């Protein structure tokens, strides 16, 4: 899922003093940020209620959820689950969920939440804490479990995992007698020298100023040893390590091995560029593997994947994915919890992968011989997930991401230096997180 801040050719630096979330203007930082959207102002639902429930989610583009819910409904005819599809864009999903829940609406029972929304929805008391013993969390990949917790309690059960991969043209590297890059220096050298010799651009990620850039920039910063926030929530972005991470991306654009059109790329634009045979390297999510590997694709059988490189070895990816939460206003919360247990069971997770093409949360599926034969990227993805870190777990993440992505865009596009940009970003983030 992705957030989409305003973009445009004349995008300039703005001090972020408010953000539009769920149809309400929120002041950054402090208790006033939650005024009018706090779940305490509405009556809760029924923790023991049973009966028909709804699952609210972004658009089910691969239609796998219908089959999963059909099986649940066959087994629970007195407690059927209805799929409520919201728009595909994550910011629109967030807005519709927030609009419903801010007024205490009970239309939605189970919420399929982007992992970066867990803290916000819990802090606003839109979701309820869950008993960890009701779910098979010990069978999940450990990093994804942490994305479902807020202030030590479980609010969302991991449903889909995700971590970035580096896609590379295996035919080009093989022709040059080279291995995939394990460091930034190797990536830059191969992108600068091998790509032009084969009529390719060197590297693309998602550098348009939206949530994708926030993720790409955070990965670069963390790979260099920096971060946005420390473990205690203090702002640490104005550091030599953060400058080094952003300079890696900015330097690639200055040197030309990252083409300037990447400043307009989101996930799909970058996938299309790699899929039509125009890139040597691509940073993107696992869904790309099948999208560009189908029969007839110009790069089918000519690419591979490895974990993201860093300055001196493996880099640091950012976790994506989603978790399932129970609305505080649901009148049938017992059934909602049971549906979540079913959807996060091993048999359902097997279908999340095989029918939905999405990374499962059950650890043993990544080593299943049948599945690794069908999905050869699974071992690499497992390594990437285990090494990845979550985005800042703060209720104000939407505002934080907006401020960060705008600053990162100014830096990577060459409009502002890190020395000028990061102190102002640090001040903005302090205002946002308090």
Coordinates of N, CA and C in Angstrom, one line a residue, residues 263-412:
X263 N 12.9 9.8 -11.1 CA 12.2 10.8 -10.2 C 10.7 10.8 -10.3
X264 N 10.2 10.2 -11.4 CA 8.8 10.1 -11.6 C 8.2 8.7 -11.4
X265 N 9.1 7.8 -11.0 CA 8.7 6.4 -10.9 C 8.1 6.0 -9.6
X266 N 6.9 5.3 -9.6 CA 6.4 4.6 -8.5 C 6.6 3.1 -8.8
X267 N 5.9 2.2 -8.1 CA 6.2 0.8 -8.3 C 5.9 0.3 -9.7
X268 N 4.8 0.7 -10.3 CA 4.4 0.2 -11.6 C 5.3 0.8 -12.7
X269 N 5.6 2.0 -12.6 CA 6.5 2.6 -13.7 C 7.8 1.9 -13.7
X270 N 8.4 1.7 -12.5 CA 9.7 1.0 -12.4 C 9.6 -0.4 -12.9
X271 N 8.5 -1.1 -12.5 CA 8.3 -2.5 -13.0 C 8.3 -2.6 -14.5
X272 N 7.5 -1.6 -15.1 CA 7.4 -1.6 -16.5 C 8.7 -1.4 -17.2
X273 N 9.5 -0.5 -16.7 CA 10.8 -0.2 -17.3 C 11.7 -1.4 -17.3
X274 N 11.7 -2.2 -16.2 CA 12.5 -3.4 -16.1 C 11.9 -4.5 -17.0
X275 N 10.6 -4.6 -17.0 CA 9.9 -5.7 -17.7 C 10.1 -5.5 -19.2
X276 N 10.2 -4.3 -19.7 CA 10.4 -4.2 -21.2 C 11.8 -4.2 -21.6
X277 N 12.7 -4.5 -20.6 CA 14.1 -4.7 -20.9 C 14.9 -3.4 -20.9
X278 N 14.5 -2.4 -20.2 CA 15.2 -1.2 -20.2 C 16.2 -0.9 -19.0
X279 N 16.3 -1.8 -18.1 CA 17.1 -1.6 -16.9 C 18.0 -2.8 -16.6
X280 N 19.1 -2.5 -16.0 CA 20.0 -3.5 -15.5 C 19.6 -3.9 -14.1
X281 N 19.2 -3.0 -13.3 CA 18.9 -3.2 -11.9 C 17.5 -2.5 -11.5
X282 N 16.8 -3.2 -10.6 CA 15.5 -2.6 -10.1 C 15.3 -3.0 -8.7
X283 N 15.1 -2.0 -7.9 CA 14.6 -2.3 -6.5 C 13.1 -2.2 -6.5
X284 N 12.5 -3.4 -6.1 CA 11.0 -3.4 -6.1 C 10.6 -4.6 -5.2
X285 N 9.3 -4.8 -5.1 CA 8.7 -5.8 -4.2 C 8.5 -7.1 -4.9
X286 N 8.3 -8.2 -4.2 CA 8.2 -9.5 -4.8 C 7.2 -9.7 -5.9
X287 N 6.1 -9.0 -5.9 CA 5.1 -9.1 -6.9 C 5.6 -9.0 -8.3
X288 N 6.7 -8.3 -8.5 CA 7.3 -8.0 -9.8 C 7.8 -9.3 -10.4
X289 N 8.2 -10.3 -9.6 CA 8.8 -11.5 -10.1 C 7.9 -12.2 -11.2
X290 N 6.7 -12.3 -10.8 CA 5.8 -13.0 -11.8 C 5.3 -12.1 -12.9
X291 N 5.2 -10.8 -12.5 CA 4.7 -9.8 -13.5 C 5.7 -9.7 -14.7
X292 N 7.0 -9.8 -14.4 CA 8.0 -9.7 -15.5 C 8.5 -11.0 -16.0
X293 N 8.1 -12.1 -15.3 CA 8.6 -13.4 -15.7 C 7.7 -14.3 -16.5
X294 N 6.5 -13.8 -16.8 CA 5.6 -14.5 -17.6 C 6.0 -14.8 -19.0
X295 N 5.6 -15.8 -19.6 CA 5.9 -16.2 -21.0 C 5.6 -15.0 -21.9
X296 N 6.5 -14.6 -22.7 CA 6.3 -13.5 -23.7 C 7.0 -12.2 -23.2
X297 N 7.3 -12.2 -21.9 CA 8.0 -11.0 -21.4 C 9.4 -10.9 -22.0
X298 N 9.8 -9.7 -22.3 CA 11.2 -9.5 -22.9 C 12.3 -10.0 -22.0
X299 N 12.0 -10.1 -20.7 CA 13.1 -10.5 -19.7 C 12.8 -11.8 -19.1
X300 N 11.8 -12.6 -19.5 CA 11.5 -13.9 -19.0 C 12.8 -14.8 -19.1
X301 N 13.1 -15.4 -18.0 CA 14.3 -16.3 -18.0 C 15.6 -15.6 -18.0
X302 N 15.6 -14.2 -17.9 CA 16.9 -13.5 -18.1 C 17.1 -12.6 -16.9
X303 N 16.5 -12.9 -15.7 CA 16.7 -12.0 -14.6 C 16.8 -12.9 -13.3
X304 N 17.3 -12.3 -12.3 CA 17.3 -13.0 -11.0 C 17.1 -11.9 -9.9
X305 N 17.1 -12.4 -8.6 CA 16.9 -11.5 -7.5 C 17.9 -11.8 -6.4
X306 N 18.3 -10.8 -5.7 CA 19.2 -10.9 -4.5 C 18.7 -9.8 -3.5
X307 N 19.1 -10.0 -2.2 CA 18.8 -8.9 -1.3 C 19.5 -7.6 -1.6
X308 N 18.9 -6.5 -1.1 CA 19.5 -5.2 -1.4 C 20.9 -5.1 -0.9
X309 N 21.8 -4.6 -1.6 CA 23.2 -4.3 -1.1 C 23.3 -3.1 -0.3
X310 N 24.3 -3.0 0.5 CA 24.6 -1.8 1.3 C 26.0 -1.3 1.1
X311 N 26.5 -0.4 1.9 CA 27.8 0.2 1.6 C 28.9 -0.8 1.7
X312 N 28.8 -1.8 2.6 CA 29.9 -2.8 2.8 C 29.4 -4.2 2.8
X313 N 28.2 -4.4 2.4 CA 27.6 -5.8 2.4 C 26.1 -5.6 2.3
X314 N 25.4 -6.6 2.9 CA 23.9 -6.5 2.8 C 23.4 -5.2 3.3
X315 N 22.4 -4.7 2.6 CA 21.7 -3.5 3.0 C 20.5 -3.8 3.9
X316 N 19.8 -2.7 4.1 CA 18.6 -2.8 5.1 C 17.4 -2.5 4.3
X317 N 16.5 -3.5 4.2 CA 15.2 -3.3 3.5 C 14.2 -2.8 4.5
X318 N 13.1 -2.3 4.0 CA 12.0 -1.9 4.9 C 10.8 -2.9 4.7
X319 N 10.2 -3.3 5.8 CA 9.1 -4.2 5.7 C 7.9 -3.6 5.2
X320 N 7.2 -4.3 4.3 CA 5.9 -3.9 3.9 C 4.9 -4.9 4.4
X321 N 3.7 -5.0 3.7 CA 2.7 -6.0 4.1 C 1.5 -5.4 4.8
X322 N 0.7 -6.3 5.3 CA -0.5 -5.9 6.0 C -0.8 -6.8 7.1
X323 N -1.7 -6.3 8.0 CA -2.2 -7.1 9.1 C -3.7 -6.9 9.3
X324 N -4.3 -7.9 9.9 CA -5.7 -7.9 10.1 C -6.1 -7.5 11.5
X325 N -7.0 -6.5 11.7 CA -7.3 -6.0 13.0 C -8.9 -6.0 13.1
X326 N -9.3 -5.9 14.4 CA -10.7 -5.9 14.7 C -11.2 -4.5 15.0
X327 N -12.2 -4.1 14.3 CA -12.7 -2.7 14.6 C -13.3 -2.7 16.0
X328 N -13.0 -1.6 16.8 CA -13.5 -1.5 18.1 C -15.0 -1.3 18.1
X329 N -15.6 -1.0 17.0 CA -17.0 -0.7 16.9 C -17.8 -1.9 16.3
X330 N -17.1 -3.0 16.0 CA -17.7 -4.2 15.5 C -18.7 -4.8 16.5
X331 N -19.9 -5.2 16.1 CA -20.8 -5.8 17.0 C -20.6 -7.3 17.0
X332 N -19.7 -7.8 16.2 CA -19.5 -9.3 16.2 C -18.0 -9.6 16.2
X333 N -17.4 -9.2 17.3 CA -15.9 -9.3 17.5 C -15.4 -10.7 17.7
X334 N -16.2 -11.6 18.3 CA -15.8 -13.0 18.4 C -15.6 -13.6 17.0
X335 N -16.6 -13.4 16.2 CA -16.5 -13.9 14.8 C -15.4 -13.3 14.1
X336 N -15.2 -12.0 14.3 CA -14.1 -11.3 13.6 C -12.7 -11.9 14.0
X337 N -12.5 -12.2 15.2 CA -11.3 -12.8 15.7 C -11.1 -14.2 15.1
X338 N -12.2 -14.9 15.0 CA -12.1 -16.3 14.4 C -11.8 -16.2 12.9
X339 N -12.3 -15.2 12.2 CA -12.0 -15.1 10.8 C -10.6 -14.7 10.6
X340 N -10.0 -13.9 11.5 CA -8.6 -13.6 11.4 C -7.7 -14.8 11.6
X341 N -8.1 -15.6 12.6 CA -7.4 -16.9 12.9 C -7.4 -17.8 11.6
X342 N -8.5 -17.8 10.9 CA -8.6 -18.6 9.7 C -7.7 -18.1 8.6
X343 N -7.8 -16.8 8.4 CA -7.1 -16.1 7.3 C -5.6 -16.2 7.5
X344 N -5.1 -16.3 8.7 CA -3.7 -16.4 9.0 C -3.3 -17.8 9.4
X345 N -4.1 -18.8 9.1 CA -3.7 -20.2 9.3 C -2.8 -20.6 8.2
X346 N -2.1 -21.7 8.3 CA -1.2 -22.2 7.3 C -1.9 -22.5 6.0
X347 N -3.1 -23.1 6.1 CA -3.8 -23.5 4.8 C -4.2 -22.2 4.0
X348 N -4.6 -21.2 4.8 CA -5.0 -20.0 4.1 C -3.8 -19.2 3.6
X349 N -2.7 -19.2 4.3 CA -1.5 -18.6 3.9 C -0.9 -19.2 2.7
X350 N -1.0 -20.5 2.6 CA -0.6 -21.2 1.4 C -1.3 -20.7 0.1
X351 N -2.6 -20.4 0.3 CA -3.3 -19.8 -0.8 C -3.1 -18.3 -1.1
X352 N -2.7 -17.6 0.0 CA -2.3 -16.2 -0.2 C -1.1 -16.2 -1.2
X353 N -0.2 -17.1 -1.1 CA 0.9 -17.2 -2.0 C 0.5 -17.8 -3.3
X354 N -0.1 -18.9 -3.3 CA -0.3 -19.6 -4.6 C -1.4 -19.0 -5.5
X355 N -2.4 -18.4 -4.8 CA -3.5 -17.8 -5.6 C -3.4 -16.3 -5.6
X356 N -2.9 -15.7 -4.6 CA -2.8 -14.3 -4.6 C -1.4 -13.7 -5.0
X357 N -0.4 -14.6 -5.0 CA 0.9 -14.2 -5.4 C 1.6 -13.3 -4.4
X358 N 1.1 -13.3 -3.2 CA 1.6 -12.4 -2.1 C 2.5 -13.2 -1.1
X359 N 3.5 -12.6 -0.5 CA 4.4 -13.3 0.4 C 3.6 -13.7 1.7
X360 N 3.6 -14.9 2.1 CA 2.9 -15.4 3.3 C 3.7 -15.0 4.5
X361 N 3.1 -15.1 5.7 CA 3.7 -14.8 7.0 C 4.2 -16.1 7.7
X362 N 3.8 -17.3 7.2 CA 4.2 -18.5 7.9 C 5.6 -18.8 7.4
X363 N 6.5 -19.0 8.3 CA 7.9 -19.2 8.0 C 8.2 -20.4 7.2
X364 N 7.6 -21.6 7.6 CA 8.0 -22.8 6.9 C 7.6 -22.9 5.4
X365 N 6.7 -22.0 5.0 CA 6.3 -22.0 3.6 C 7.4 -21.6 2.7
X366 N 8.4 -20.8 3.2 CA 9.5 -20.3 2.5 C 10.5 -21.4 2.2
X367 N 10.4 -22.6 2.9 CA 11.3 -23.7 2.6 C 10.6 -24.9 2.1
X368 N 9.3 -24.8 1.8 CA 8.6 -25.9 1.2 C 9.1 -26.2 -0.2
X369 N 9.5 -27.5 -0.5 CA 10.1 -27.8 -1.8 C 9.2 -27.5 -3.0
X370 N 7.9 -27.9 -2.8 CA 7.0 -27.6 -3.9 C 6.9 -26.1 -4.2
X371 N 6.8 -25.3 -3.1 CA 6.6 -23.9 -3.3 C 7.9 -23.2 -3.8
X372 N 9.0 -23.6 -3.4 CA 10.3 -23.0 -3.8 C 10.5 -23.4 -5.3
X373 N 10.0 -24.5 -5.7 CA 10.1 -24.9 -7.2 C 9.2 -23.9 -8.0
X374 N 8.0 -23.6 -7.5 CA 7.1 -22.8 -8.2 C 7.5 -21.3 -8.1
X375 N 8.0 -20.9 -6.9 CA 8.4 -19.5 -6.6 C 9.8 -19.5 -6.1
X376 N 10.7 -19.5 -7.1 CA 12.2 -19.7 -6.7 C 12.8 -18.5 -6.0
X377 N 12.1 -17.4 -5.9 CA 12.6 -16.2 -5.1 C 12.3 -16.4 -3.6
X378 N 11.6 -17.4 -3.2 CA 11.2 -17.5 -1.8 C 12.4 -17.5 -0.8
X379 N 13.4 -18.3 -1.0 CA 14.6 -18.3 -0.1 C 15.2 -16.9 0.0
X380 N 15.4 -16.2 -1.1 CA 15.9 -14.8 -1.1 C 15.0 -13.9 -0.3
X381 N 13.7 -14.0 -0.6 CA 12.7 -13.2 0.1 C 12.7 -13.4 1.6
X382 N 12.8 -14.7 2.0 CA 12.9 -15.0 3.4 C 14.1 -14.2 4.1
X383 N 15.3 -14.3 3.4 CA 16.4 -13.6 3.9 C 16.2 -12.1 4.0
X384 N 15.5 -11.6 3.0 CA 15.2 -10.1 3.0 C 14.3 -9.7 4.1
X385 N 13.2 -10.5 4.3 CA 12.3 -10.2 5.4 C 12.9 -10.3 6.7
X386 N 13.8 -11.3 7.0 CA 14.4 -11.4 8.3 C 15.4 -10.3 8.5
X387 N 15.9 -9.7 7.5 CA 16.9 -8.6 7.7 C 16.3 -7.3 7.6
X388 N 15.0 -7.2 7.3 CA 14.3 -5.9 7.1 C 13.9 -5.3 8.4
X389 N 13.7 -4.0 8.4 CA 13.2 -3.3 9.6 C 11.8 -2.6 9.3
X390 N 11.1 -2.4 10.4 CA 9.8 -1.7 10.2 C 10.0 -0.2 10.1
X391 N 9.0 0.4 9.5 CA 9.0 1.9 9.5 C 8.7 2.4 10.9
X392 N 8.9 3.6 11.2 CA 8.7 4.1 12.5 C 7.3 3.8 13.0
X393 N 7.2 3.2 14.2 CA 5.9 2.8 14.8 C 5.3 3.9 15.6
X394 N 4.8 5.0 14.9 CA 4.3 6.1 15.6 C 2.9 6.4 15.0
X395 N 1.9 6.9 15.8 CA 0.6 7.2 15.3 C 0.6 8.2 14.2
X396 N 1.6 9.1 14.2 CA 1.6 10.2 13.2 C 2.4 9.8 12.0
X397 N 2.5 8.5 11.7 CA 3.3 8.1 10.5 C 2.9 8.8 9.2
X398 N 1.7 9.0 9.0 CA 1.2 9.6 7.7 C 1.9 11.0 7.5
X399 N 1.9 11.8 8.6 CA 2.5 13.1 8.5 C 4.0 13.0 8.4
X400 N 4.6 12.1 9.2 CA 6.0 11.9 9.2 C 6.5 11.5 7.7
X401 N 5.8 10.6 7.1 CA 6.2 10.2 5.8 C 6.1 11.3 4.8
X402 N 5.0 12.1 4.9 CA 4.9 13.2 4.0 C 6.0 14.2 4.1
X403 N 6.4 14.5 5.3 CA 7.5 15.5 5.5 C 8.8 14.8 4.9
X404 N 9.0 13.6 5.2 CA 10.3 12.9 4.8 C 10.4 12.7 3.3
X405 N 9.3 12.3 2.7 CA 9.3 12.1 1.2 C 9.6 13.4 0.5
X406 N 9.0 14.5 1.0 CA 9.2 15.8 0.3 C 10.7 16.2 0.4
X407 N 11.3 16.0 1.6 CA 12.7 16.4 1.8 C 13.6 15.5 1.0
X408 N 13.3 14.2 1.0 CA 14.1 13.2 0.3 C 14.1 13.6 -1.2
X409 N 12.9 14.0 -1.7 CA 12.9 14.3 -3.1 C 13.7 15.5 -3.5
X410 N 13.7 16.5 -2.6 CA 14.5 17.7 -2.8 C 16.0 17.3 -2.9
X411 N 16.4 16.4 -2.0 CA 17.8 16.0 -1.9 C 18.2 15.2 -3.2
X412 N 17.4 14.1 -3.4 CA 17.9 13.2 -4.5 C 17.8 13.9 -5.9

